[in-house]
mmCIF file of C-alpha atoms in Angstrom:
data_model
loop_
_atom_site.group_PDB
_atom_site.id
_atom_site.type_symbol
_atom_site.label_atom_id
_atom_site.label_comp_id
_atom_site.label_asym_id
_atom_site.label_seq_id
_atom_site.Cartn_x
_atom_site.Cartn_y
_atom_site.Cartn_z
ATOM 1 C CA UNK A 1 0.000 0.000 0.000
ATOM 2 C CA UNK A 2 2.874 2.449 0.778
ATOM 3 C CA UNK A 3 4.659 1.494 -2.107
ATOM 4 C CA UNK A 4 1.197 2.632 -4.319
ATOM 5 C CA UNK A 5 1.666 5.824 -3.668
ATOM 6 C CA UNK A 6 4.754 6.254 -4.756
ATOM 7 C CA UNK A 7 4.390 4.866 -7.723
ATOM 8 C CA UNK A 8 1.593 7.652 -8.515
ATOM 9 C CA UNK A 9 3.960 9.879 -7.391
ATOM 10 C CA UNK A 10 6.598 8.839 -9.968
ATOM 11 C CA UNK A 11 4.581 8.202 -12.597
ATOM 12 C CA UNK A 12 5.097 4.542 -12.704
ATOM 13 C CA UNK A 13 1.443 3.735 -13.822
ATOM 14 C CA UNK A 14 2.761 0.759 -15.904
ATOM 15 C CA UNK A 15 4.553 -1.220 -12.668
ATOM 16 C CA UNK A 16 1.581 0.144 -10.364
ATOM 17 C CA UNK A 17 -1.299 -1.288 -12.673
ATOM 18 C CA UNK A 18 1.143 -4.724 -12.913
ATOM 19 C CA UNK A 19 1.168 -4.883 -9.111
ATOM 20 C CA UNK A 20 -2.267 -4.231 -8.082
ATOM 21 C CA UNK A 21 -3.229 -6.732 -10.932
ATOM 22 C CA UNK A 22 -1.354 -9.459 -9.337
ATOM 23 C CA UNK A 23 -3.057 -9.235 -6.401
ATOM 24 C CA UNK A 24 -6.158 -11.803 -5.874
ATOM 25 C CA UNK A 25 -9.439 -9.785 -6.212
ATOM 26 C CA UNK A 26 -10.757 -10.476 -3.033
ATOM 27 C CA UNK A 27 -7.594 -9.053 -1.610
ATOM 28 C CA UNK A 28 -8.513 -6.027 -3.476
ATOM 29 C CA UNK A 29 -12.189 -5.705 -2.465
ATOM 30 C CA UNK A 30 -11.560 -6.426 1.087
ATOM 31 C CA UNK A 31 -8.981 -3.420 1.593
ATOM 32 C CA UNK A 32 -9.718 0.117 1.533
ATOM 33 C CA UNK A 33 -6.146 1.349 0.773
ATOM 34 C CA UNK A 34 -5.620 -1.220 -2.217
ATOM 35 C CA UNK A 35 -9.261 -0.181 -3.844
ATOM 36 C CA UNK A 36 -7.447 3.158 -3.656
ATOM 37 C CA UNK A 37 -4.640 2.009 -5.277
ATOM 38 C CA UNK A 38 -6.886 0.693 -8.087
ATOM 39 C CA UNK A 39 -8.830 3.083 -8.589
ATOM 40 C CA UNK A 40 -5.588 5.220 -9.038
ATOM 41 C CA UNK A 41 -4.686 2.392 -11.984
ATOM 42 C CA UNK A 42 -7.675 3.014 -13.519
ATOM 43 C CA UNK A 43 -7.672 6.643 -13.739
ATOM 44 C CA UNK A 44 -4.418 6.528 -15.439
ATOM 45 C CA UNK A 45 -4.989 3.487 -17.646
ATOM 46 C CA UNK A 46 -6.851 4.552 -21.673
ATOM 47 C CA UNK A 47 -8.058 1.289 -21.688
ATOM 48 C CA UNK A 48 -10.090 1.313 -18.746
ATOM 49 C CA UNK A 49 -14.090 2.353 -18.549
ATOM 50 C CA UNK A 50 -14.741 5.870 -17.650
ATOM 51 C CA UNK A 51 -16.771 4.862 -14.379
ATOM 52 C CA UNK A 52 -14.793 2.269 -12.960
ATOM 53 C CA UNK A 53 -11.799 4.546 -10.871
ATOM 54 C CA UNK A 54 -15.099 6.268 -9.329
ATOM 55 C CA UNK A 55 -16.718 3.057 -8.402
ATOM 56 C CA UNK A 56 -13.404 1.782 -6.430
ATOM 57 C CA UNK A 57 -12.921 4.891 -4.738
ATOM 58 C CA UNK A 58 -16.579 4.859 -3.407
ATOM 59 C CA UNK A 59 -15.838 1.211 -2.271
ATOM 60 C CA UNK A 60 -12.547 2.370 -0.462
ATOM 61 C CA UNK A 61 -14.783 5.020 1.090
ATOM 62 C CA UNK A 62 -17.171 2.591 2.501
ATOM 63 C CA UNK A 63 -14.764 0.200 3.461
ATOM 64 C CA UNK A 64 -12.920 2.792 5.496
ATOM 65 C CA UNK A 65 -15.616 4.375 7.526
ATOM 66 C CA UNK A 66 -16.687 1.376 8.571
ATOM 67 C CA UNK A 67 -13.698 1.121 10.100
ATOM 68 C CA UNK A 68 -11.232 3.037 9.973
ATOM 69 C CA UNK A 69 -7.073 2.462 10.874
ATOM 70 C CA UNK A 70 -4.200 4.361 11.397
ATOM 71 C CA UNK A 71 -1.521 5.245 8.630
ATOM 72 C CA UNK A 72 1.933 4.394 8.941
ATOM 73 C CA UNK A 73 4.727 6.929 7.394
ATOM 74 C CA UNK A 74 4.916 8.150 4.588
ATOM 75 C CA UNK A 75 1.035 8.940 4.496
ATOM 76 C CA UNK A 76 1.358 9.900 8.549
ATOM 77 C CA UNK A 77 0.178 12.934 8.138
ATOM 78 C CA UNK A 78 -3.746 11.658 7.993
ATOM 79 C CA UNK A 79 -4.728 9.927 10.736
ATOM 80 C CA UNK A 80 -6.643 7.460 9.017
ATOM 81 C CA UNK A 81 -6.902 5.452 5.589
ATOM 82 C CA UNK A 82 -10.527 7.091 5.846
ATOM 83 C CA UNK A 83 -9.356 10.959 5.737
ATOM 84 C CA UNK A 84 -6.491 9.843 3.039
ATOM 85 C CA UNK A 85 -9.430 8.026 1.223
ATOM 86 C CA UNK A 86 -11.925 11.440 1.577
ATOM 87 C CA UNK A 87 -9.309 13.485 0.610
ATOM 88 C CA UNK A 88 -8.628 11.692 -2.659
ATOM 89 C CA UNK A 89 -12.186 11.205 -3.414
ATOM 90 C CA UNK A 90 -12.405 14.960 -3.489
ATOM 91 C CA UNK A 91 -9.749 15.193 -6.110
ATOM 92 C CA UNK A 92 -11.066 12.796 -8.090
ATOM 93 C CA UNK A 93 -14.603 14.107 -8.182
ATOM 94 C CA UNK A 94 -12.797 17.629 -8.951
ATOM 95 C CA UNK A 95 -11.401 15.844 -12.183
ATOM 96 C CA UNK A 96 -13.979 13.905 -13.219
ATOM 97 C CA UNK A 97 -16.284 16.649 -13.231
ATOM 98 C CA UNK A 98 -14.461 18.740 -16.286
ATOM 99 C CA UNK A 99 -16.103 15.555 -18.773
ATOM 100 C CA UNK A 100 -19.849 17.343 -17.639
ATOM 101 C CA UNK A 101 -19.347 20.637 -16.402
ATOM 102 C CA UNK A 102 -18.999 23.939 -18.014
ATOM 103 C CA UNK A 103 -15.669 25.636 -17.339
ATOM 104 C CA UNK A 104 -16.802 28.362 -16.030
ATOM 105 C CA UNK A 105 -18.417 26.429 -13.364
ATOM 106 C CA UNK A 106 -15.275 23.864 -13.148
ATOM 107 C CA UNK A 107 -13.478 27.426 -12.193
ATOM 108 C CA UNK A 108 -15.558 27.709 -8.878
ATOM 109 C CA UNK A 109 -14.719 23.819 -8.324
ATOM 110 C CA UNK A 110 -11.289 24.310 -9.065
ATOM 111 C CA UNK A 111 -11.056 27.550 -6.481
ATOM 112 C CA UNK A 112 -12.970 25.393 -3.722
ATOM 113 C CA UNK A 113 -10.832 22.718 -3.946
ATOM 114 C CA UNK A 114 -7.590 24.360 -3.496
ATOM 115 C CA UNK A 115 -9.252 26.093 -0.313
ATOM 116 C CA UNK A 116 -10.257 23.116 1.308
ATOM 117 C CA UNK A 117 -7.303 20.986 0.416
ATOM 118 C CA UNK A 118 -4.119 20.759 3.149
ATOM 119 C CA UNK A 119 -0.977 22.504 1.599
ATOM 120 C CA UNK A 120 0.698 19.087 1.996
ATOM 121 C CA UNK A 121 -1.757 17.268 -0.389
ATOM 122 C CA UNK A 122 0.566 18.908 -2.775
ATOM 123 C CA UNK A 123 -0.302 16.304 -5.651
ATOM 124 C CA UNK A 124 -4.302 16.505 -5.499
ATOM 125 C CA UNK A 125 -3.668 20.044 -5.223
ATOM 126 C CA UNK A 126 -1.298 20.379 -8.018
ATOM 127 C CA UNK A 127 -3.563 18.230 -9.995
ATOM 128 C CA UNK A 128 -6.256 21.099 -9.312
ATOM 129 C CA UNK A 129 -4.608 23.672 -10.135
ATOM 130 C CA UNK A 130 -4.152 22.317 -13.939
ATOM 131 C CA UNK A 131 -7.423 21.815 -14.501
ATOM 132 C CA UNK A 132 -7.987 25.538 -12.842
ATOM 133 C CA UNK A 133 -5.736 26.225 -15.400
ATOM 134 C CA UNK A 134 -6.976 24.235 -18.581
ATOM 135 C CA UNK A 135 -10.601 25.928 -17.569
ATOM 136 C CA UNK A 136 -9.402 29.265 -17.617
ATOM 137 C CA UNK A 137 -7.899 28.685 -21.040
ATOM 138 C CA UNK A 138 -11.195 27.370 -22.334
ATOM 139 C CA UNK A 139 -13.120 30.579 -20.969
ATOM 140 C CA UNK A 140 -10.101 31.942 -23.350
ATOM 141 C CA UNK A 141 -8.740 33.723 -20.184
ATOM 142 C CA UNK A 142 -5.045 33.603 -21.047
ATOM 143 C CA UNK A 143 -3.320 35.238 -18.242
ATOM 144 C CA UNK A 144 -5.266 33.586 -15.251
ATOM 145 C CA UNK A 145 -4.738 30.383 -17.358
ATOM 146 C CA UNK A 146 -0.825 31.187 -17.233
ATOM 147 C CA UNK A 147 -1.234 32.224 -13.308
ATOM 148 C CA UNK A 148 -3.227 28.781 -12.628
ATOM 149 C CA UNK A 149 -0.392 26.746 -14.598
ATOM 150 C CA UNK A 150 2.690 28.639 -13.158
ATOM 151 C CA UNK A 151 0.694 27.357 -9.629
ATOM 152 C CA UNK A 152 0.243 23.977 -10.597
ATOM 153 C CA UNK A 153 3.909 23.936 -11.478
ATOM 154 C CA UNK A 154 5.460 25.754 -8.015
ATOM 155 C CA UNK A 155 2.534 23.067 -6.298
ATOM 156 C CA UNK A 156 4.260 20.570 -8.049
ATOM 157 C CA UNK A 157 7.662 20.870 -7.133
ATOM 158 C CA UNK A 158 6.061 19.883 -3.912
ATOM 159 C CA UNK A 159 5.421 16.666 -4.521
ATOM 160 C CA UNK A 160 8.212 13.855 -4.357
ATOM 161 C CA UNK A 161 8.406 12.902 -8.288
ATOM 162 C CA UNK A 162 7.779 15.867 -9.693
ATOM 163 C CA UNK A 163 4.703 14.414 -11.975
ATOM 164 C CA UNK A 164 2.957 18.041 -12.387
ATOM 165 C CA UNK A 165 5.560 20.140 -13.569
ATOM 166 C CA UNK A 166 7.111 17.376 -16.070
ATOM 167 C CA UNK A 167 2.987 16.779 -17.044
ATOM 168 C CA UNK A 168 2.943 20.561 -17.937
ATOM 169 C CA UNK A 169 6.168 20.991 -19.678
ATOM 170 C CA UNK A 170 4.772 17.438 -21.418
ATOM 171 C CA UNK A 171 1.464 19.687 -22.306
ATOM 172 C CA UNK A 172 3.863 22.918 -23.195
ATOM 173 C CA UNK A 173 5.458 20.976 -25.637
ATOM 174 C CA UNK A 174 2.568 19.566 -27.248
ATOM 175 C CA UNK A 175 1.510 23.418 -27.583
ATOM 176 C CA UNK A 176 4.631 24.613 -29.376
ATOM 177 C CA UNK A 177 4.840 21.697 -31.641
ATOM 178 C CA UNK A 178 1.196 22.108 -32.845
ATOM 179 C CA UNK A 179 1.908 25.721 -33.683
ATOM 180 C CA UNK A 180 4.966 25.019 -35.035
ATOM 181 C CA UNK A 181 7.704 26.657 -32.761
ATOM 182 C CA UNK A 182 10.543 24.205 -32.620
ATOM 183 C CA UNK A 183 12.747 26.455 -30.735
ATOM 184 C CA UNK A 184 9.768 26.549 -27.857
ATOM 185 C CA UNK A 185 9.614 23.037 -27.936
ATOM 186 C CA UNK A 186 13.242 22.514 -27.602
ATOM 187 C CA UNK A 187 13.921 25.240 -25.236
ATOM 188 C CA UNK A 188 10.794 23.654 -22.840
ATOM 189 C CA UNK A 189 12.307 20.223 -23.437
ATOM 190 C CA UNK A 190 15.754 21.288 -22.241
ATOM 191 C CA UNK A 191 14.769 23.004 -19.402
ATOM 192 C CA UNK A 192 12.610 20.359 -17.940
ATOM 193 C CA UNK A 193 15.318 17.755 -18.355
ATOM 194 C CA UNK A 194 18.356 19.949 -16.634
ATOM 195 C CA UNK A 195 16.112 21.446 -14.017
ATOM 196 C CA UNK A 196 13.959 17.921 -13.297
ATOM 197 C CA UNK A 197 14.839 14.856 -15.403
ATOM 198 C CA UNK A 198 18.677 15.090 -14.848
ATOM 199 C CA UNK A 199 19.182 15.267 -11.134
ATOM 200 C CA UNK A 200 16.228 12.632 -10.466
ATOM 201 C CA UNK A 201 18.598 9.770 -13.116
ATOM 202 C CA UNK A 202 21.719 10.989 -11.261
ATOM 203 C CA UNK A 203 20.087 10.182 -8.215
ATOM 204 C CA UNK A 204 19.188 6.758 -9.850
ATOM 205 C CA UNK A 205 15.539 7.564 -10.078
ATOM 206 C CA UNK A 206 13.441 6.614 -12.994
ATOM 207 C CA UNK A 207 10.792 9.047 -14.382
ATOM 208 C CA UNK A 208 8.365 8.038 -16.675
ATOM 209 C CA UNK A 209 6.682 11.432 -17.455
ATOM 210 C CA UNK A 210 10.071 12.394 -18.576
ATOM 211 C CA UNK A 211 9.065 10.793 -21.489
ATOM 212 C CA UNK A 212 7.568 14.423 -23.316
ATOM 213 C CA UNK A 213 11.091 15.915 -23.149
ATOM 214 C CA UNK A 214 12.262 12.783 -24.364
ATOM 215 C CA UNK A 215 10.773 12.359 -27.337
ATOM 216 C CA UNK A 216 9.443 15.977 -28.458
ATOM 217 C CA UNK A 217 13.328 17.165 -28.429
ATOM 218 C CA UNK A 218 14.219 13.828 -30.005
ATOM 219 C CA UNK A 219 11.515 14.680 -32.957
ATOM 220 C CA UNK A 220 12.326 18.771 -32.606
ATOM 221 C CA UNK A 221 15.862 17.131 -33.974
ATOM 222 C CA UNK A 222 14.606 15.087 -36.522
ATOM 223 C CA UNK A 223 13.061 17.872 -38.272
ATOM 224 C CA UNK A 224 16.530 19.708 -37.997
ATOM 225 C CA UNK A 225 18.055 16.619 -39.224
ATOM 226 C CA UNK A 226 20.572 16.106 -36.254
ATOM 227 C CA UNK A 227 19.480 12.625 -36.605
ATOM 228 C CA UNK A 228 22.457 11.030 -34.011
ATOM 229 C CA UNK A 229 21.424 13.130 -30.994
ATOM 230 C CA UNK A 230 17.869 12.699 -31.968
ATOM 231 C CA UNK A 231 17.873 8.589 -31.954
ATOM 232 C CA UNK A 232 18.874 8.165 -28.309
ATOM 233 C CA UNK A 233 16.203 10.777 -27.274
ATOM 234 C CA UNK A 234 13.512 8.672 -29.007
ATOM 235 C CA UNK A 235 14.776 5.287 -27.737
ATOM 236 C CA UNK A 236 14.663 6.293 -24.098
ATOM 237 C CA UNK A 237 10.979 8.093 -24.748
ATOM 238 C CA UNK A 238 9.320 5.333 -26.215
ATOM 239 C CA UNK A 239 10.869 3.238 -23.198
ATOM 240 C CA UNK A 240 9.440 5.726 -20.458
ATOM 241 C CA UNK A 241 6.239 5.845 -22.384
ATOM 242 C CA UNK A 242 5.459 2.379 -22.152
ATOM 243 C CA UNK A 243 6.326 2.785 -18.388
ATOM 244 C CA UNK A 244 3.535 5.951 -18.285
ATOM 245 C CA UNK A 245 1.234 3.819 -20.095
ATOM 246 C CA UNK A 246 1.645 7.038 -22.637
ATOM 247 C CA UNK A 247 0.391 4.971 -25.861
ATOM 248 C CA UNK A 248 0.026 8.406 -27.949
ATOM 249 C CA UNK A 249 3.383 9.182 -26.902
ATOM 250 C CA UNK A 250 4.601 5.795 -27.237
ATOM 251 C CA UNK A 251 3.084 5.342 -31.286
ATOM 252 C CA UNK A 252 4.739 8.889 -32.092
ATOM 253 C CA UNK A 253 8.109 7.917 -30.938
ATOM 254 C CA UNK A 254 7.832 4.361 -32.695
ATOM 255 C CA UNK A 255 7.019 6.567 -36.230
ATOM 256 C CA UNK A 256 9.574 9.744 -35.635
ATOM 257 C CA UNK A 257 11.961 6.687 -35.324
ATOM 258 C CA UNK A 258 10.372 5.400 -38.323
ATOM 259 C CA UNK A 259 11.138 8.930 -40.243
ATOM 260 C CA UNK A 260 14.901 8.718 -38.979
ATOM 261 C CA UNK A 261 15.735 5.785 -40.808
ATOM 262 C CA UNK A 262 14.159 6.412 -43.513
ATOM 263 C CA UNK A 263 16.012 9.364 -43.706
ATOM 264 C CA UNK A 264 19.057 7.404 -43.472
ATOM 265 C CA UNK A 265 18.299 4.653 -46.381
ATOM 266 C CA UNK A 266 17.798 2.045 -43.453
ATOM 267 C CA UNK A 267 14.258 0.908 -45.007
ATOM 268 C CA UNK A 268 13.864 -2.623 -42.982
ATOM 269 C CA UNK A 269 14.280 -0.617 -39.286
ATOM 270 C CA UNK A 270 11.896 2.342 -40.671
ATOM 271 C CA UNK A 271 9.638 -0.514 -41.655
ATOM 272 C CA UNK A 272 10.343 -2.664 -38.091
ATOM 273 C CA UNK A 273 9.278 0.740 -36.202
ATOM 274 C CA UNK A 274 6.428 1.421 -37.931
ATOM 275 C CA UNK A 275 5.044 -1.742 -36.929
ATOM 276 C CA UNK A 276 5.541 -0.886 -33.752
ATOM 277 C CA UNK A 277 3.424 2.318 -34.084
ATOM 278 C CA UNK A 278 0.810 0.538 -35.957
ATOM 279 C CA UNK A 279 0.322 -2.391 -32.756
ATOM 280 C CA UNK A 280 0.141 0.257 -30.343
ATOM 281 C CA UNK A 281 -2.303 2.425 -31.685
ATOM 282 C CA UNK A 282 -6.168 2.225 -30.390
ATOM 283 C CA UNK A 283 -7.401 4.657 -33.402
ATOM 284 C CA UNK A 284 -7.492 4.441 -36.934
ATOM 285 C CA UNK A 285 -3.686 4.557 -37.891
ATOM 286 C CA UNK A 286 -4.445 6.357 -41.224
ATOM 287 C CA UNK A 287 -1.176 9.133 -40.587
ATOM 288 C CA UNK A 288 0.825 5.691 -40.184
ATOM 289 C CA UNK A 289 -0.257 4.093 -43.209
ATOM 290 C CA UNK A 290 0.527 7.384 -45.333
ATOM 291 C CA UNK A 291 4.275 7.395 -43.424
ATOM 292 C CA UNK A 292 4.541 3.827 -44.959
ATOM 293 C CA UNK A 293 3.455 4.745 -48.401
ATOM 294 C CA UNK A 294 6.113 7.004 -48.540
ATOM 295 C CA UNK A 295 9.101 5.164 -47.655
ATOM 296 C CA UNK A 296 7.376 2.709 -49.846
ATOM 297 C CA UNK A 297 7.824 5.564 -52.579
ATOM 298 C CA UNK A 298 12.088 6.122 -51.409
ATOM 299 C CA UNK A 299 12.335 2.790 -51.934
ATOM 300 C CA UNK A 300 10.882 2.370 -55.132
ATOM 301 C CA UNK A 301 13.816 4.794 -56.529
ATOM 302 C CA UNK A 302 15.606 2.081 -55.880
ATOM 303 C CA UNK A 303 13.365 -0.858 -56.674
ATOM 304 C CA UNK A 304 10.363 -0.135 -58.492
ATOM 305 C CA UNK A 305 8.281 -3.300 -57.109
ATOM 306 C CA UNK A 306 7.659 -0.955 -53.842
ATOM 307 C CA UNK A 307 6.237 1.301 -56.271
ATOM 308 C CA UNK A 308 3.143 -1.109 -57.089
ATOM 309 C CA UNK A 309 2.703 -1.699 -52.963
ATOM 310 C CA UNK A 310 2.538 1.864 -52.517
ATOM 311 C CA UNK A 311 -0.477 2.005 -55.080
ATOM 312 C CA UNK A 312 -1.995 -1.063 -53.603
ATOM 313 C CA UNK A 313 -1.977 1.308 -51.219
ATOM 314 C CA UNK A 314 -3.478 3.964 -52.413
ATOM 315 C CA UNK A 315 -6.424 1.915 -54.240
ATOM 316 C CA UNK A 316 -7.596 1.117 -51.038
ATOM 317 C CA UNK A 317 -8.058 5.083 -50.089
ATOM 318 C CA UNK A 318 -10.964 7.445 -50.547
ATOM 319 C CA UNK A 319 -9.487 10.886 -49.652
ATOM 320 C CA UNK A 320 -11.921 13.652 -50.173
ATOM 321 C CA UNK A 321 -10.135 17.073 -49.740
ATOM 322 C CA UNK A 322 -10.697 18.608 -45.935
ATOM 323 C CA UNK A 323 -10.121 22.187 -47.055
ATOM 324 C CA UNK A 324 -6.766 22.291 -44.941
ATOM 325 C CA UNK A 325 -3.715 21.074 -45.110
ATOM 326 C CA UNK A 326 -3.965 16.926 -45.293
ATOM 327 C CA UNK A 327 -0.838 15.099 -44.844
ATOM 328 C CA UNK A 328 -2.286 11.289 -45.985
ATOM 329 C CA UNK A 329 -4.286 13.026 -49.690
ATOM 330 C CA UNK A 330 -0.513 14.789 -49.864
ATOM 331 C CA UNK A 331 0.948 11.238 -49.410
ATOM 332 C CA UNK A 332 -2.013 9.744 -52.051
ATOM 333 C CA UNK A 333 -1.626 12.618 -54.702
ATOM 334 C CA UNK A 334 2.847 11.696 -54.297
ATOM 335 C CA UNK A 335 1.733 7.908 -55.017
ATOM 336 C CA UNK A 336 -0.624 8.799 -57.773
ATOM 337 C CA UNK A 337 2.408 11.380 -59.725
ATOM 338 C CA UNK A 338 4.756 7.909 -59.574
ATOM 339 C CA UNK A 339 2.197 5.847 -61.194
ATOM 340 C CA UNK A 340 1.946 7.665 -63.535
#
């Protein structure tokens, strides 16, 4: 049970949902603190139905007023698994209520919550304050949105693990790509690794949300074509990833790898990666397909055969034009010019 919370602390959802899986169900069930520790699985696993972290939690909560039992360090500072259990309830409720709630009313929640929540709940409360601050950005309030973050973050640093701050640089990143600023998402990157990713490793820590820096400055160096810094980057992001149960993170790190050795003429691990990309994806892998089709095109410059998969390919396409930029109809229009 103590080592549960750790592991949410760290980010280690992948050896977390592996241990509380092992356990016999009726363990589970009969235990307040590990239908805690579930329900914390859950919330952090894609896979798993929307309801079901909710439902555990309510079980711990039962289980633990029934009767409730002393905590042992490191969660000493409740006196109970029952107030531990209430508090975390209250966090989760917080969270799950941005899926039905308008943001203007998930602002008030928000606000509440970081009232009534002790200062040393610093990961509930650093949770909080990032949806504060993705609430304020939907109201299109940009500067309490940047107030609520740079909280989360200072909250954050709290909290053994550091799982906030590396979740917004993670969400900072994402940001800059989308809009294009490479430097932002390198500079963001860097930072986060020399200021939080660095001196956790050196102090033989492992930290799975590191995986963001990892692999948006390992594709940020792709596109600038500094392909052997940019390999190792990838490598260790895909591996962290896995460890975050990250699967979107995971399936772009598996195809940026793809692009780098494709750059570099190496068709069979470009090929070997995708496949990779294309098992760990839980949506229609369309952008995947089109990455295929054109290394499928490079090679045919060398052997025309990949020429006739890459239009096998595209026969099995209907692209109608989205109005914007389309990456897999540019891919189909490059495959139709070969043919012909």
């Amino acid at each position: 049970e103590r080592y549960s919370a750790r592991a949410i602390q760290y980010g280690e959802f992948w050896q977390h949902r592996r241990w509380i899986d092992a356990l016999p169900e009726a363990t589970v069930r009969a235990r307040p603190m590990l239908c805690l520790a579930r329900a914390w699985a859950l919330l952090f696993d894609p896979d798993a139905p929307e309801r079901w972290p909710v439902d555990w939690i309510e079980r711990a909560l039962e289980l633990s007023a029934a009767d409730p039992r002393p905590l042992s360090e490191p969660l000493g500072r409740h006196r109970t698994d029952h107030e531990l259990i209430r508090e975390t309830a209250y966090v989760f409720r917080v969270g799950y209520a941005q899926f039905d709630t308008d943001p203007a009313q998930m602002v008030k929640l928000c606000l509440e919550a970081l009232e009534r929540l002790p200062e040393e709940a610093a990961l509930g409360r650093g949770f909080v304050a990032l949806w504060l601050a993705r609430a304020y950005a939907r109201l299109n309030q940009g500067e309490a949105a940047k107030r609520a973050m740079a909280q989360a973050r200072q909250i954050g640093l709290a909290a053994e693990g550091h799982l906030i701050p590396l979740v917004i640089a993670g969400n900072q990143a994402s940001n800059a790509w989308s809009g294009g600023d490479l430097h932002a998402v390198a500079r963001i990157c860097r930072e986060a690794m020399t200021s939080l990713v660095e001196p956790a490793e050196q102090a033989g820590e492992r930290i799975p949300q590191a995986c963001n820096a990892y692999v948006y400055l390992g594709r940020t160096l792709v596109e600038w074509n500094e392909l052997e810094q940019a390999e190792p980057l990838l490598l260790r992001g895909i591996e962290l990833a896995e460890l975050a149960l990250a699967k979107h993170l995971y399936v772009d790190g598996c195809r940026d790898l793809a692009l780098l050795h494709w750059i570099q003429g190496e068709y069979g691990q470009a090929h070997a990666w995708m496949d990779k990309a294309v098992q760990a994806c839980t949506q229609d892998p369309a952008f995947i397909h089109a990455l295929r089709a054109r290394i499928w095109l490079a090679q045919a410059e060398q052997d025309s055969r990949w020429l006739e998969t890459a239009i096998q390919w595209a026969d099995g396409r209907v692209q109608e034009p989205s109005g914007e930029y389309d990456w897999e109809l540019q891919t189909l229009i490059r495959v139709r010019i070969a043919q012909y």
